[in-house]
PDB file of C-alpha atoms and ligand atoms in Angstrom:
ATOM      1  CA  PRO R   1      22.915  -6.077  -0.480  1.00  0.00           C
ATOM      2  CA  PRO R   2      23.841  -8.639  -2.825  1.00  0.00           C
ATOM      3  CA  PRO R   3      28.263  -8.887  -2.818  1.00  0.00           C
ATOM      4  CA  PRO R   4      28.880  -7.634  -6.447  1.00  0.00           C
ATOM      5  CA  GLN R   5      29.900 -10.364  -9.147  1.00  0.00           C
ATOM      6  CA  GLN R   6      32.666 -11.250  -8.906  1.00  0.00           C
ATOM      7  CA  LYS R   7      34.109 -13.188 -11.817  1.00  0.00           C
ATOM      8  CA  GLU R   8      36.760 -16.101 -11.270  1.00  0.00           C
ATOM      9  CA  TYR R   9      39.269 -17.546 -13.044  1.00  0.00           C
ATOM     10  CA  LEU R  10      41.498 -20.655 -12.922  1.00  0.00           C
ATOM     11  CA  PHE R  11      44.797 -20.350 -15.463  1.00  0.00           C
ATOM     12  CA  LYS R  12      47.495 -22.912 -16.206  1.00  0.00           C
ATOM     13  CA  VAL R  13      50.379 -20.936 -16.576  1.00  0.00           C
ATOM     14  CA  LEU R  14      54.053 -23.092 -17.473  1.00  0.00           C
ATOM     15  CA  VAL R  15      56.856 -22.100 -16.950  1.00  0.00           C
ATOM     16  CA  ILE R  16      59.935 -23.243 -19.141  1.00  0.00           C
ATOM     17  CA  GLY R  17      63.261 -22.299 -19.850  1.00  0.00           C
ATOM     18  CA  ASP R  18      66.658 -24.965 -18.874  1.00  0.00           C
ATOM     19  CA  LEU R  19      67.766 -26.714 -15.821  1.00  0.00           C
ATOM     20  CA  GLY R  20      68.976 -23.548 -13.330  1.00  0.00           C
ATOM     21  CA  VAL R  21      68.050 -20.566 -14.698  1.00  0.00           C
ATOM     22  CA  GLY R  22      66.072 -19.487 -12.686  1.00  0.00           C
ATOM     23  CA  LYS R  23      62.315 -20.947 -12.509  1.00  0.00           C
ATOM     24  CA  THR R  24      62.084 -22.094  -9.631  1.00  0.00           C
ATOM     25  CA  SER R  25      63.009 -19.120  -7.719  1.00  0.00           C
ATOM     26  CA  PHE R  26      61.298 -17.005  -9.899  1.00  0.00           C
ATOM     27  CA  ILE R  27      57.585 -19.425  -8.490  1.00  0.00           C
ATOM     28  CA  LYS R  28      59.299 -19.155  -5.307  1.00  0.00           C
ATOM     29  CA  ARG R  29      59.849 -15.229  -5.525  1.00  0.00           C
ATOM     30  CA  TYR R  30      56.268 -14.287  -7.239  1.00  0.00           C
ATOM     31  CA  VAL R  31      54.480 -16.823  -4.620  1.00  0.00           C
ATOM     32  CA  HIS R  32      55.685 -17.076  -1.404  1.00  0.00           C
ATOM     33  CA  GLN R  33      58.012 -13.660  -1.456  1.00  0.00           C
ATOM     34  CA  ILE R  34      60.769 -15.973  -1.416  1.00  0.00           C
ATOM     35  CA  PHE R  35      64.536 -16.878  -2.405  1.00  0.00           C
ATOM     36  CA  SER R  36      67.240 -19.420  -1.771  1.00  0.00           C
ATOM     37  CA  GLN R  37      70.580 -20.729  -3.438  1.00  0.00           C
ATOM     38  CA  HIS R  38      69.027 -24.225  -3.335  1.00  0.00           C
ATOM     39  CA  TYR R  39      66.261 -25.760  -4.181  1.00  0.00           C
ATOM     40  CA  ARG R  40      66.347 -29.149  -4.188  1.00  0.00           C
ATOM     41  CA  ALA R  41      65.710 -30.360  -7.807  1.00  0.00           C
ATOM     42  CA  THR R  42      62.544 -32.864  -7.164  1.00  0.00           C
ATOM     43  CA  ILE R  43      61.754 -34.745  -9.786  1.00  0.00           C
ATOM     44  CA  GLY R  44      58.211 -34.717 -12.170  1.00  0.00           C
ATOM     45  CA  VAL R  45      56.124 -31.436 -12.236  1.00  0.00           C
ATOM     46  CA  ASP R  46      55.258 -28.865  -9.460  1.00  0.00           C
ATOM     47  CA  PHE R  47      52.755 -26.787  -9.133  1.00  0.00           C
ATOM     48  CA  ALA R  48      52.235 -23.369  -6.965  1.00  0.00           C
ATOM     49  CA  LEU R  49      48.922 -21.190  -7.191  1.00  0.00           C
ATOM     50  CA  LYS R  50      49.302 -17.544  -7.373  1.00  0.00           C
ATOM     51  CA  VAL R  51      45.559 -16.205  -6.156  1.00  0.00           C
ATOM     52  CA  LEU R  52      45.223 -12.259  -7.238  1.00  0.00           C
ATOM     53  CA  SER R  53      43.067  -9.982  -6.361  1.00  0.00           C
ATOM     54  CA  TRP R  54      42.824  -8.541 -10.196  1.00  0.00           C
ATOM     55  CA  ASP R  55      40.283  -6.157  -9.299  1.00  0.00           C
ATOM     56  CA  GLU R  56      36.673  -5.452  -8.175  1.00  0.00           C
ATOM     57  CA  HIS R  57      35.297  -7.914  -9.619  1.00  0.00           C
ATOM     58  CA  THR R  58      37.746 -10.681 -11.245  1.00  0.00           C
ATOM     59  CA  VAL R  59      40.080 -13.086  -9.170  1.00  0.00           C
ATOM     60  CA  ILE R  60      42.859 -14.890 -10.189  1.00  0.00           C
ATOM     61  CA  ARG R  61      43.860 -18.202  -9.912  1.00  0.00           C
ATOM     62  CA  LEU R  62      47.211 -18.423 -11.306  1.00  0.00           C
ATOM     63  CA  GLN R  63      48.548 -21.890 -11.552  1.00  0.00           C
ATOM     64  CA  LEU R  64      52.398 -21.890 -12.282  1.00  0.00           C
ATOM     65  CA  TRP R  65      53.795 -25.054 -13.170  1.00  0.00           C
ATOM     66  CA  ASP R  66      56.929 -25.448 -12.497  1.00  0.00           C
ATOM     67  CA  ILE R  67      59.162 -28.789 -14.551  1.00  0.00           C
ATOM     68  CA  ALA R  68      61.509 -30.172 -12.109  1.00  0.00           C
ATOM     69  CA  GLY R  69      64.338 -32.755 -13.626  1.00  0.00           C
ATOM     70  CA  GLN R  70      62.837 -33.029 -17.009  1.00  0.00           C
ATOM     71  CA  GLU R  71      64.170 -29.529 -18.496  1.00  0.00           C
ATOM     72  CA  ARG R  72      67.699 -31.488 -19.539  1.00  0.00           C
ATOM     73  CA  TYR R  73      65.622 -33.415 -22.567  1.00  0.00           C
ATOM     74  CA  GLY R  74      64.882 -29.579 -24.259  1.00  0.00           C
ATOM     75  CA  ASN R  75      61.576 -30.785 -24.274  1.00  0.00           C
ATOM     76  CA  MET R  76      57.789 -32.018 -22.545  1.00  0.00           C
ATOM     77  CA  THR R  77      55.546 -33.923 -23.587  1.00  0.00           C
ATOM     78  CA  ARG R  78      52.478 -32.572 -24.799  1.00  0.00           C
ATOM     79  CA  VAL R  79      50.491 -33.790 -21.443  1.00  0.00           C
ATOM     80  CA  TYR R  80      51.713 -31.313 -19.606  1.00  0.00           C
ATOM     81  CA  TYR R  81      51.931 -28.225 -22.259  1.00  0.00           C
ATOM     82  CA  ARG R  82      47.379 -29.767 -22.228  1.00  0.00           C
ATOM     83  CA  GLU R  83      45.002 -26.457 -21.538  1.00  0.00           C
ATOM     84  CA  ALA R  84      47.914 -24.430 -20.018  1.00  0.00           C
ATOM     85  CA  VAL R  85      46.868 -20.306 -21.437  1.00  0.00           C
ATOM     86  CA  GLY R  86      49.766 -18.743 -20.797  1.00  0.00           C
ATOM     87  CA  ALA R  87      53.855 -19.219 -20.286  1.00  0.00           C
ATOM     88  CA  PHE R  88      56.638 -18.104 -19.363  1.00  0.00           C
ATOM     89  CA  ILE R  89      60.798 -18.641 -20.866  1.00  0.00           C
ATOM     90  CA  VAL R  90      62.780 -18.192 -18.707  1.00  0.00           C
ATOM     91  CA  PHE R  91      67.132 -17.568 -20.111  1.00  0.00           C
ATOM     92  CA  ASP R  92      69.918 -16.661 -17.682  1.00  0.00           C
ATOM     93  CA  VAL R  93      71.430 -13.623 -19.050  1.00  0.00           C
ATOM     94  CA  THR R  94      74.834 -15.171 -18.495  1.00  0.00           C
ATOM     95  CA  ARG R  95      74.332 -18.185 -19.549  1.00  0.00           C
ATOM     96  CA  ALA R  96      74.580 -18.139 -23.932  1.00  0.00           C
ATOM     97  CA  SER R  97      73.280 -21.949 -23.716  1.00  0.00           C
ATOM     98  CA  THR R  98      70.179 -21.052 -22.067  1.00  0.00           C
ATOM     99  CA  PHE R  99      69.367 -18.295 -25.004  1.00  0.00           C
ATOM    100  CA  GLU R 100      70.051 -20.158 -27.774  1.00  0.00           C
ATOM    101  CA  ALA R 101      67.115 -22.359 -26.542  1.00  0.00           C
ATOM    102  CA  VAL R 102      64.738 -20.281 -26.006  1.00  0.00           C
ATOM    103  CA  LEU R 103      63.814 -20.831 -29.549  1.00  0.00           C
ATOM    104  CA  LYS R 104      63.917 -24.132 -28.720  1.00  0.00           C
ATOM    105  CA  TRP R 105      61.438 -24.077 -25.751  1.00  0.00           C
ATOM    106  CA  LYS R 106      58.755 -21.661 -27.325  1.00  0.00           C
ATOM    107  CA  ALA R 107      58.423 -23.921 -30.704  1.00  0.00           C
ATOM    108  CA  ASP R 108      57.888 -26.766 -28.693  1.00  0.00           C
ATOM    109  CA  LEU R 109      55.205 -25.137 -27.437  1.00  0.00           C
ATOM    110  CA  ASP R 110      53.856 -23.295 -30.345  1.00  0.00           C
ATOM    111  CA  SER R 111      54.058 -27.355 -31.840  1.00  0.00           C
ATOM    112  CA  LYS R 112      51.945 -29.135 -28.510  1.00  0.00           C
ATOM    113  CA  VAL R 113      49.515 -26.028 -27.610  1.00  0.00           C
ATOM    114  CA  THR R 114      47.351 -23.988 -29.239  1.00  0.00           C
ATOM    115  CA  LEU R 115      44.112 -22.188 -27.147  1.00  0.00           C
ATOM    116  CA  SER R 116      40.664 -22.654 -27.894  1.00  0.00           C
ATOM    117  CA  ASN R 117      40.704 -20.174 -30.639  1.00  0.00           C
ATOM    118  CA  GLY R 118      43.678 -21.506 -32.484  1.00  0.00           C
ATOM    119  CA  LYS R 119      45.744 -18.710 -31.538  1.00  0.00           C
ATOM    120  CA  PRO R 120      49.607 -19.772 -29.768  1.00  0.00           C
ATOM    121  CA  VAL R 121      49.463 -19.494 -26.185  1.00  0.00           C
ATOM    122  CA  PRO R 122      50.508 -15.448 -24.613  1.00  0.00           C
ATOM    123  CA  ALA R 123      54.795 -16.244 -23.893  1.00  0.00           C
ATOM    124  CA  VAL R 124      56.784 -13.868 -21.611  1.00  0.00           C
ATOM    125  CA  LEU R 125      60.162 -14.010 -22.170  1.00  0.00           C
ATOM    126  CA  LEU R 126      62.645 -13.590 -18.675  1.00  0.00           C
ATOM    127  CA  ALA R 127      66.408 -12.410 -18.954  1.00  0.00           C
ATOM    128  CA  ASN R 128      66.954 -14.088 -15.778  1.00  0.00           C
ATOM    129  CA  LYS R 129      69.681 -12.971 -12.756  1.00  0.00           C
ATOM    130  CA  ALA R 130      70.686  -9.161 -14.659  1.00  0.00           C
ATOM    131  CA  ASP R 131      71.663  -8.836 -11.592  1.00  0.00           C
ATOM    132  CA  GLN R 132      74.601 -10.328 -12.274  1.00  0.00           C
ATOM    133  CA  VAL R 133      74.696  -8.983 -15.836  1.00  0.00           C
ATOM    134  CA  ARG R 134      78.408  -7.459 -14.220  1.00  0.00           C
ATOM    135  CA  GLU R 135      79.458 -10.407 -13.849  1.00  0.00           C
ATOM    136  CA  GLY R 136      79.220 -10.711 -17.152  1.00  0.00           C
ATOM    137  CA  LEU R 137      76.172 -10.913 -20.224  1.00  0.00           C
ATOM    138  CA  ILE R 138      76.114 -12.562 -22.606  1.00  0.00           C
ATOM    139  CA  PRO R 139      78.380 -10.879 -24.980  1.00  0.00           C
ATOM    140  CA  GLN R 140      76.237 -12.462 -28.033  1.00  0.00           C
ATOM    141  CA  LEU R 141      72.962 -10.735 -26.396  1.00  0.00           C
ATOM    142  CA  PRO R 142      70.618  -8.954 -29.215  1.00  0.00           C
ATOM    143  CA  ARG R 143      67.955  -6.522 -27.816  1.00  0.00           C
ATOM    144  CA  LEU R 144      65.434  -8.344 -25.935  1.00  0.00           C
ATOM    145  CA  GLU R 145      62.484  -6.288 -27.301  1.00  0.00           C
ATOM    146  CA  PRO R 146      62.886  -6.591 -31.357  1.00  0.00           C
ATOM    147  CA  PHE R 147      64.054 -10.348 -30.488  1.00  0.00           C
ATOM    148  CA  CYS R 148      60.420 -10.398 -28.717  1.00  0.00           C
ATOM    149  CA  LYS R 149      59.026  -9.321 -31.270  1.00  0.00           C
ATOM    150  CA  GLU R 150      60.148 -10.983 -34.157  1.00  0.00           C
ATOM    151  CA  HIS R 151      59.697 -13.843 -32.445  1.00  0.00           C
ATOM    152  CA  GLY R 152      56.057 -13.715 -30.884  1.00  0.00           C
ATOM    153  CA  PHE R 153      56.756 -13.268 -27.080  1.00  0.00           C
ATOM    154  CA  VAL R 154      54.101 -11.224 -25.998  1.00  0.00           C
ATOM    155  CA  GLY R 155      56.483  -8.920 -23.540  1.00  0.00           C
ATOM    156  CA  CYS R 156      60.030  -9.272 -22.333  1.00  0.00           C
ATOM    157  CA  PHE R 157      61.404  -8.770 -18.719  1.00  0.00           C
ATOM    158  CA  GLU R 158      64.609  -8.361 -17.264  1.00  0.00           C
ATOM    159  CA  THR R 159      64.633 -10.241 -13.877  1.00  0.00           C
ATOM    160  CA  SER R 160      65.855 -10.753 -10.703  1.00  0.00           C
ATOM    161  CA  ALA R 161      64.711 -13.144  -9.217  1.00  0.00           C
ATOM    162  CA  LYS R 162      67.289 -12.625  -5.981  1.00  0.00           C
ATOM    163  CA  GLU R 163      66.725  -9.010  -5.910  1.00  0.00           C
ATOM    164  CA  ASN R 164      62.703  -8.736  -6.850  1.00  0.00           C
ATOM    165  CA  THR R 165      63.092  -7.085 -10.004  1.00  0.00           C
ATOM    166  CA  ASN R 166      60.460  -7.373 -12.338  1.00  0.00           C
ATOM    167  CA  ILE R 167      58.807 -10.298 -11.634  1.00  0.00           C
ATOM    168  CA  GLU R 168      55.662  -8.398 -10.596  1.00  0.00           C
ATOM    169  CA  GLU R 169      55.236  -6.314 -13.967  1.00  0.00           C
ATOM    170  CA  ALA R 170      56.226  -9.590 -16.117  1.00  0.00           C
ATOM    171  CA  ALA R 171      53.682 -11.834 -14.224  1.00  0.00           C
ATOM    172  CA  HIS R 172      51.003  -8.662 -15.034  1.00  0.00           C
ATOM    173  CA  CYS R 173      52.189  -8.028 -18.298  1.00  0.00           C
ATOM    174  CA  LEU R 174      51.632 -12.173 -19.355  1.00  0.00           C
ATOM    175  CA  VAL R 175      47.899 -12.012 -17.436  1.00  0.00           C
ATOM    176  CA  GLU R 176      47.103  -8.528 -19.627  1.00  0.00           C
ATOM    177  CA  ASN R 177      47.178 -10.912 -22.615  1.00  0.00           C
ATOM    178  CA  ILE R 178      45.544 -13.539 -21.418  1.00  0.00           C
ATOM    179  CA  LEU R 179      42.632 -11.996 -20.214  1.00  0.00           C
ATOM    180  CA  SER R 180      42.796  -9.925 -23.854  1.00  0.00           C
ATOM    181  CA  GLN R 181      42.691 -13.276 -25.319  1.00  0.00           C
ATOM    182  CA  ASP R 182      38.935 -14.228 -24.390  1.00  0.00           C
TER     183      ASP R 182
HETATM  184  P1  GDP W 201      66.042 -23.870 -12.263  1.00  0.00           P
HETATM  185  O1  GDP W 201      67.071 -25.146 -12.223  1.00  0.00           O
HETATM  186  O2  GDP W 201      65.414 -22.587 -13.875  1.00  0.00           O
HETATM  187  O3  GDP W 201      64.546 -23.954 -11.264  1.00  0.00           O
HETATM  188  O4  GDP W 201      66.395 -23.010 -11.285  1.00  0.00           O
HETATM  189  P2  GDP W 201      66.222 -22.551  -9.738  1.00  0.00           P
HETATM  190  O5  GDP W 201      65.669 -21.505  -9.649  1.00  0.00           O
HETATM  191  O6  GDP W 201      66.575 -23.510  -8.925  1.00  0.00           O
HETATM  192  O7  GDP W 201      67.821 -21.552  -9.596  1.00  0.00           O
HETATM  193  C1  GDP W 201      68.914 -21.852  -9.979  1.00  0.00           C
HETATM  194  C2  GDP W 201      70.146 -20.690  -9.755  1.00  0.00           C
HETATM  195  O8  GDP W 201      69.845 -19.519 -10.230  1.00  0.00           O
HETATM  196  C3  GDP W 201      70.529 -21.308  -7.904  1.00  0.00           C
HETATM  197  O9  GDP W 201      71.283 -22.006  -6.809  1.00  0.00           O
HETATM  198  C4  GDP W 201      68.994 -20.504  -7.571  1.00  0.00           C
HETATM  199  O10 GDP W 201      69.989 -19.437  -6.018  1.00  0.00           O
HETATM  200  C5  GDP W 201      70.038 -19.095  -8.733  1.00  0.00           C
HETATM  201  N1  GDP W 201      68.881 -18.164  -9.068  1.00  0.00           N
HETATM  202  C6  GDP W 201      68.295 -17.773  -9.087  1.00  0.00           C
HETATM  203  N2  GDP W 201      67.474 -16.403 -10.002  1.00  0.00           N
HETATM  204  C7  GDP W 201      68.982 -15.435  -9.128  1.00  0.00           C
HETATM  205  C8  GDP W 201      68.345 -14.703  -9.950  1.00  0.00           C
HETATM  206  O11 GDP W 201      67.773 -14.162 -10.692  1.00  0.00           O
HETATM  207  N3  GDP W 201      70.210 -14.070  -9.156  1.00  0.00           N
HETATM  208  C9  GDP W 201      70.839 -14.452  -9.336  1.00  0.00           C
HETATM  209  N4  GDP W 201      72.652 -14.176  -8.453  1.00  0.00           N
HETATM  210  N5  GDP W 201      70.591 -16.049  -8.440  1.00  0.00           N
HETATM  211  C10 GDP W 201      69.905 -16.911  -9.281  1.00  0.00           C
HETATM  212 MG1   MG W 202      63.615 -25.434 -10.634  1.00  0.00          MG
END
């Protein structure tokens, strides 16, 4: 018998947030199941491809766009954002300045790209380095759920790229939201 109809999607997904929050670590963990203390900051844009057998009929290719070196400016060009259908916005739970930057990144995203139907690109907030909470959680960190609702994130997760906590869950949440857009 002929193979069942398979749908294939290619999704461009951005991973943004301040320098050192764990963007590259998140991608390496998710795509290659590895963690290292030292990722060289290659200058420019880096890609990683994660292929998901989503269900019997659906294959999803997630093209994860990492940024390297440009985070320090706190914004990216429209060209970089073009045709993105989802985003992870990452901060480091031990560094307040990286949390304060979250809304700046969200605003940058929303001002430079929308879905073809005009809606904002679904974004998931990652509170990364959750394994380090004991070493000092940002004292003024608000409760994340209400924060995410208020600011239009489709989900938020306390992640650890180091300990592989909530990485798959966060990605699953984003993909579900991307799929429900069309
Ligand atoms: P990027 O600049 O956002 O790409 O951040 P990197 O992925 O290069 O990570 C910066 C530093 O934080 C590196 O030393 C990583 O090993 C470390 N790091 C990243 N994620 C985690 C995590 O979940 N827990 C801990 N403890 N360290 C992490
Ligand atoms: Mg990096």
